[in-house]
DNA sequence: TCCCCCACGGTTTTT
DNA sequence: CCGTGGGGGA
C-alpha cells in the first residue's frame, strides 16, 4: 500500500482508505469467494478495478487468467480503461466483457463441442421473429389461433419465451406443469376450472411453440442473443471437460452489478468457478436491482452466499457522492422494501455514511399542471446554472418513461437551454428516415399509395399540397395507384389544372421510382437506397446546407443505413422487398433505435432512470412523481409463467412495487448536492393525480393526501405560470365568426357510417381517407371479411328469390369473392381461406337450425340531418310479428357472449341503423343485432328513441366540424395502432 | 368494510 | 381494446 500513499489522493484512494483494515485485506489480498455489497456511490467499480490491478501487480496473476463480467458494454469499457491505467504494463489481456459477449466468444471457441457449425450466426431480433412467425403457422394454438394477423400474437409469445429463458425454466417444465394442471381440473366444473384449463392449454401450446422454435434455431445453427448464454450453459452441464478447461484458464472471476444478472448467469459463474474455494468476487447492491423484467434477481446476492457459505463479506458504506440528507432520505424510502432486502435478511448494515456532510434538504415541488412543472424545472435549472454556476452537464431530469420527457424538452427549448435526451425516441419516426422507408415501400409495392403520398409530401419532392390532394382524390376516384396518376399526368385532361412545379416534381418522382424499381432486381437494398439518395439530389441538398438540423438528418440517415447493412449481413436475398418485409417485423417487434442527438458539450441531461444508473449529477430532478406513473401501474403478463415455476416467492404485485421503489431509490441516489422531486395535479387527463407514495415514504410525509408546503422560491413562478394543459386546441371563441361563415358556404355534406366513424376515431384520419382520398392497400383482414360477407349476402339473396342454395354454393361464393391481396405469405392465405370455408360451413349448419327470413338484403338507405345527407346500407332486414330486426354480420374474434353484447351496445353502426329506420319509416326497429360469424354469437338490443336522437346529434356535430374544416389529429394508442397512416402521419411523428 | 363500476392509459432495454 | 385499481356506494 505504501506506493499509494506517496501519491496525491485520488477518489479511488479515498474509497480504499475508507475501508477498514480487514476489509481492505479482503478486497485486495483475500483468496476464495468474496461478496462485496456496495451501496450507491461507494465506488463499486473502483474496488473491483483495484482488485484486478492488485491481482496482476501484487499477486502475480497473469492478466489472461482474469475474467471480469459486466452488465453493459459501457461498464466493460470503463473497467478496461481503468485497469489499463493502474497496471504498469500499459495494456491488459484480461477478459473484461459483458455476459453476452462472453457467451458469444465461448460458444465460438467451443462450437464443435456444442454441436454448432463453426460459422453459426447470431440472430437479430427480427431474424428470430421471422423464425417464430414461420413456426406459428404450423401450430394449433388455442388462444393464439392465428385468426387475423399471426404476427399479432408474436410479441406475447416472444416475451414469454424470453422470460422463460431468463427465469431459466425449460419448456419441458412448463409443459409438464401445464399437463398436470389440465389433469387436475379436467373433471372440475365451473368458470374458474374452465379458465384454469384454458390457461393450461395455452401454456402447453406456448411451451411447444417455444421448444419448436429453439429446435429450429439450433438445427440451423442460428442463435439468438439470449441463447448464447443458455446454449453455453447447456454445453457446460453436459461437458465437464469444457468446464474444467475454463476453470484452469480463468482462475479469477469478478462480476460487477451482480444483482442485474439473471439465474442463468449465476449458474454460469458457478459452473466455471466450480465448488470449493474458487477465487471469485461479486459486487452488487440488492437495492439497485432494476432489471427484474430481464431476469435480474436482487436475491442473487443471497443465492451466492448459499452457494459459497464461507465467502468473505465486505459491505461498503462510505459514500463519496451525495450529502447525508440525500442518503438518509433515500434510505428511508428503501426500507419500505423490508423484509425483502439483504439488510433485513442477513442483518448486514448498509446505511450509507456521507463523506460530504449534511447538505440541503430534499425538496418536493408540486404544481397545478404538467407544463407548469416543466416550466418551473427549466427555470430552476437556469438559476442553478447562472446563480450557482452549476454546469448544465451536472444537472439531470430523470423520468420514469421516455414519454414523460416531452414537456421538459419543450420547456428547456423555450428557455434556450441546451439539453440532451437519451430517450429512445425513434429513428424510424424521423421525417428524413420516414421518407426513405416510404421510398423502399413504394419500390417494393408500387400500388402503395400511402407511401407514395408520404414521399411526395416529404421535403425531397415537396409537392404543392393542393395539387397533391387533387391528384390523390383523382387516384382514389379512378381506383388507380397514386404513382400511376403521377406517371400519366402528362396527358390527363382531368388534371390539366395541376401547376407546373408539381408536374416537375411528379416527373422527378416517377423517374426516381422507376430507377429504384429497375435497380431492385440486381442491387442490394443499401445500394439501391444510396442511388436514390444521390440521384434524387436529396443527399446533395442536405450536405450543402450545413445547418445543425441537416447534419442531424444526415447522421440519422447514416444510422438507418447501418440497419440496412445489418440486414444485408443476415439476409439470404438482400433486395428491397425482403428488406421491407423484415423491416415491418422489426418494427412490430418494437424495435426502434434511438435517433442521433448532436447536442455536444455542456447540456442538461434528460433521461430515464434506467439509463441514469451508475451516473451522478450535482442537481437531480425526479419528474412526474405521481401515483400510477412512478410507481408505474403494473401490467400483468398476457401469458404468465405458472407461479410454482417461478423462483420468486413474492406476489407479482409486491415484486413490481418493490422494483419500482428500487428504481426510485436509484434515481434519488444519483444526486450529489441537490435532489428535487416534482409532481403536478394535472397531466392532461382531467383528474387530479395523487402524489407518488414514494415521495410520501422518502420525505416521511404524514399521508399521501397532505399537500406539501410550497416553501420553494418557485412557488410564485408556479402560481403565475400560465396553465396550458397542452390539450386545448385553438381558442374557440376567437375564430368563431369566420368558421361559421365557412360552414355556411360549405357544400352539403354526404356522410356514411364509415366516415362518421373515421372522423370520431381521428379527424386527421378522416381527412386522409375521405378528403385527400389516399388510396389504401388492401389489408388481408378486409379481403377475408368482405369475401365472407359477400358469400353470406349471396345466400340470403338466393333465399329471397326462392332459389336453392347449398353449403357448396356458399363456399363457392366465398371463393369467388376472394382477392389474393395483402396476405403475408402463401401459407397465410391458404390458412385464411380454409378458416373462411370452415366458418361458413359451420355458419350454414347453424343458420339452417334457426333460419332467417329476410325481407331486405343489402337495402340502401339515406336521410338528411340539417344540410347533411346520411347514406348507408343495411345488411339484412327481417320483418317479424313483433316488428323489424336489422342485422349486421361481423367477422373477427369476439369470443364471449358478454363481449358480443358489449360490441353491439357500443356499435355506432347499429345506432345509425336505428336512426335511419326511424327517419325513413317513422318507426324505430324493434331490434338491432350484430351477428359474429366465426363464433355464432349474437349481440343486440331494442333501440330507444333517446339513442337515435343522441346519434343524430353526434352526426350533426361531426358534420358541423367537418364543414368547418376541423381536422386536428387526436392521436391515441387505440386510434394510431391500427391506423394505415401510422407511418406517414405527422401527428404521430416526432418533428424537429 | 367490501364489492362493483368506471375511467385511465398504454414501460423500462441489454446484445 | 382491456386490465387495473381507485373511488364511491351500500
PDB file of N, CA and C (backbone and C1' of nucleotides) in Angstrom, chain A residues 73 225 293-294 400 402 608 632 689, chain B residues 7-15:
ATOM      1  N   UNK A  73     -21.913  -2.809 -21.964  1.00  0.00           N
ATOM      2  CA  UNK A  73     -20.652  -2.622 -22.673  1.00  0.00           C
ATOM      3  C   UNK A  73     -19.894  -1.421 -22.135  1.00  0.00           C
ATOM      4  N   UNK A 225     -29.537 -13.795 -29.276  1.00  0.00           N
ATOM      5  CA  UNK A 225     -28.617 -13.231 -28.284  1.00  0.00           C
ATOM      6  C   UNK A 225     -28.720 -13.913 -26.919  1.00  0.00           C
ATOM      7  N   UNK A 293     -37.330  -7.437 -15.048  1.00  0.00           N
ATOM      8  CA  UNK A 293     -38.026  -7.902 -16.249  1.00  0.00           C
ATOM      9  C   UNK A 293     -37.082  -8.563 -17.240  1.00  0.00           C
ATOM     10  N   UNK A 294     -35.812  -8.478 -16.968  1.00  0.00           N
ATOM     11  CA  UNK A 294     -34.873  -9.239 -17.796  1.00  0.00           C
ATOM     12  C   UNK A 294     -34.265 -10.371 -16.983  1.00  0.00           C
ATOM     13  N   UNK A 400     -39.546   8.515 -15.555  1.00  0.00           N
ATOM     14  CA  UNK A 400     -39.817   7.089 -15.426  1.00  0.00           C
ATOM     15  C   UNK A 400     -39.904   6.432 -16.805  1.00  0.00           C
ATOM     16  N   UNK A 402     -39.885   7.313 -21.236  1.00  0.00           N
ATOM     17  CA  UNK A 402     -39.417   8.276 -22.212  1.00  0.00           C
ATOM     18  C   UNK A 402     -40.450   9.353 -22.541  1.00  0.00           C
ATOM     19  N   UNK A 608     -34.135   8.462 -18.824  1.00  0.00           N
ATOM     20  CA  UNK A 608     -34.912   7.584 -17.965  1.00  0.00           C
ATOM     21  C   UNK A 608     -34.039   7.161 -16.789  1.00  0.00           C
ATOM     22  N   UNK A 632     -45.060   3.079 -11.634  1.00  0.00           N
ATOM     23  CA  UNK A 632     -45.883   2.838 -12.808  1.00  0.00           C
ATOM     24  C   UNK A 632     -46.850   1.707 -12.477  1.00  0.00           C
ATOM     25  N   UNK A 689     -54.173  14.101  -9.966  1.00  0.00           N
ATOM     26  CA  UNK A 689     -53.352  12.914  -9.706  1.00  0.00           C
ATOM     27  C   UNK A 689     -52.771  12.957  -8.310  1.00  0.00           C
TER      28      UNK A 689
ATOM     29  P    DA B   7     -66.744   7.155 -16.303  1.00  0.00           P
ATOM     30  O5'  DA B   7     -65.335   7.862 -16.227  1.00  0.00           O
ATOM     31  C5'  DA B   7     -64.716   8.069 -14.961  1.00  0.00           C
ATOM     32  C4'  DA B   7     -63.247   7.727 -15.048  1.00  0.00           C
ATOM     33  C3'  DA B   7     -62.551   8.209 -16.310  1.00  0.00           C
ATOM     34  O3'  DA B   7     -61.326   8.766 -15.904  1.00  0.00           O
ATOM     35  C1'  DA B   7     -62.144   5.915 -16.023  1.00  0.00           C
ATOM     36  P    DC B   8     -60.574   9.778 -16.768  1.00  0.00           P
ATOM     37  O5'  DC B   8     -59.141   9.115 -16.699  1.00  0.00           O
ATOM     38  C5'  DC B   8     -58.760   8.379 -15.530  1.00  0.00           C
ATOM     39  C4'  DC B   8     -57.634   7.450 -15.886  1.00  0.00           C
ATOM     40  C3'  DC B   8     -56.779   7.921 -17.064  1.00  0.00           C
ATOM     41  O3'  DC B   8     -55.445   7.875 -16.644  1.00  0.00           O
ATOM     42  C1'  DC B   8     -57.482   5.674 -17.377  1.00  0.00           C
ATOM     43  P    DG B   9     -54.419   8.851 -17.325  1.00  0.00           P
ATOM     44  O5'  DG B   9     -53.310   7.843 -17.811  1.00  0.00           O
ATOM     45  C5'  DG B   9     -53.131   6.598 -17.136  1.00  0.00           C
ATOM     46  C4'  DG B   9     -52.672   5.570 -18.136  1.00  0.00           C
ATOM     47  C3'  DG B   9     -51.949   6.150 -19.367  1.00  0.00           C
ATOM     48  O3'  DG B   9     -50.866   5.313 -19.661  1.00  0.00           O
ATOM     49  C1'  DG B   9     -53.692   4.787 -20.069  1.00  0.00           C
ATOM     50  P    DG B  10     -49.485   5.905 -19.586  1.00  0.00           P
ATOM     51  O5'  DG B  10     -48.571   4.620 -19.788  1.00  0.00           O
ATOM     52  C5'  DG B  10     -48.240   4.395 -21.109  1.00  0.00           C
ATOM     53  C4'  DG B  10     -48.707   2.995 -21.435  1.00  0.00           C
ATOM     54  C3'  DG B  10     -48.243   2.699 -22.837  1.00  0.00           C
ATOM     55  O3'  DG B  10     -47.237   1.701 -22.657  1.00  0.00           O
ATOM     56  C1'  DG B  10     -50.565   2.179 -22.534  1.00  0.00           C
ATOM     57  P    DT B  11     -46.413   1.297 -23.802  1.00  0.00           P
ATOM     58  O5'  DT B  11     -45.371   0.403 -23.113  1.00  0.00           O
ATOM     59  C5'  DT B  11     -45.066   0.377 -21.746  1.00  0.00           C
ATOM     60  C4'  DT B  11     -44.163   1.488 -21.283  1.00  0.00           C
ATOM     61  C3'  DT B  11     -42.756   1.467 -21.845  1.00  0.00           C
ATOM     62  O3'  DT B  11     -42.115   2.705 -21.544  1.00  0.00           O
ATOM     63  C1'  DT B  11     -42.769   0.613 -19.664  1.00  0.00           C
ATOM     64  P    DT B  12     -40.745   3.084 -22.141  1.00  0.00           P
ATOM     65  O5'  DT B  12     -39.723   2.373 -21.159  1.00  0.00           O
ATOM     66  C5'  DT B  12     -38.996   3.134 -20.210  1.00  0.00           C
ATOM     67  C4'  DT B  12     -38.134   2.206 -19.400  1.00  0.00           C
ATOM     68  C3'  DT B  12     -37.064   1.482 -20.205  1.00  0.00           C
ATOM     69  O3'  DT B  12     -35.876   2.227 -20.131  1.00  0.00           O
ATOM     70  C1'  DT B  12     -38.115   0.053 -18.584  1.00  0.00           C
ATOM     71  P    DT B  13     -35.151   2.572 -21.494  1.00  0.00           P
ATOM     72  O5'  DT B  13     -34.236   1.287 -21.670  1.00  0.00           O
ATOM     73  C5'  DT B  13     -33.379   0.834 -20.649  1.00  0.00           C
ATOM     74  C4'  DT B  13     -32.698  -0.428 -21.134  1.00  0.00           C
ATOM     75  C3'  DT B  13     -32.010  -0.276 -22.501  1.00  0.00           C
ATOM     76  O3'  DT B  13     -30.755  -0.906 -22.460  1.00  0.00           O
ATOM     77  C1'  DT B  13     -33.590  -2.035 -22.591  1.00  0.00           C
ATOM     78  P    DT B  14     -29.601  -0.389 -23.387  1.00  0.00           P
ATOM     79  O5'  DT B  14     -28.460  -1.466 -23.130  1.00  0.00           O
ATOM     80  C5'  DT B  14     -28.299  -2.049 -21.861  1.00  0.00           C
ATOM     81  C4'  DT B  14     -28.126  -3.543 -21.996  1.00  0.00           C
ATOM     82  C3'  DT B  14     -27.427  -3.985 -23.276  1.00  0.00           C
ATOM     83  O3'  DT B  14     -26.047  -4.095 -23.031  1.00  0.00           O
ATOM     84  C1'  DT B  14     -29.334  -5.360 -22.787  1.00  0.00           C
ATOM     85  P    DT B  15     -25.050  -3.797 -24.213  1.00  0.00           P
ATOM     86  O5'  DT B  15     -25.242  -5.060 -25.157  1.00  0.00           O
ATOM     87  C5'  DT B  15     -24.601  -6.289 -24.854  1.00  0.00           C
ATOM     88  C4'  DT B  15     -25.111  -7.355 -25.808  1.00  0.00           C
ATOM     89  C3'  DT B  15     -24.600  -7.190 -27.234  1.00  0.00           C
ATOM     90  O3'  DT B  15     -23.550  -8.132 -27.432  1.00  0.00           O
ATOM     91  C1'  DT B  15     -26.962  -7.611 -27.181  1.00  0.00           C
TER      92       DT B  15
END
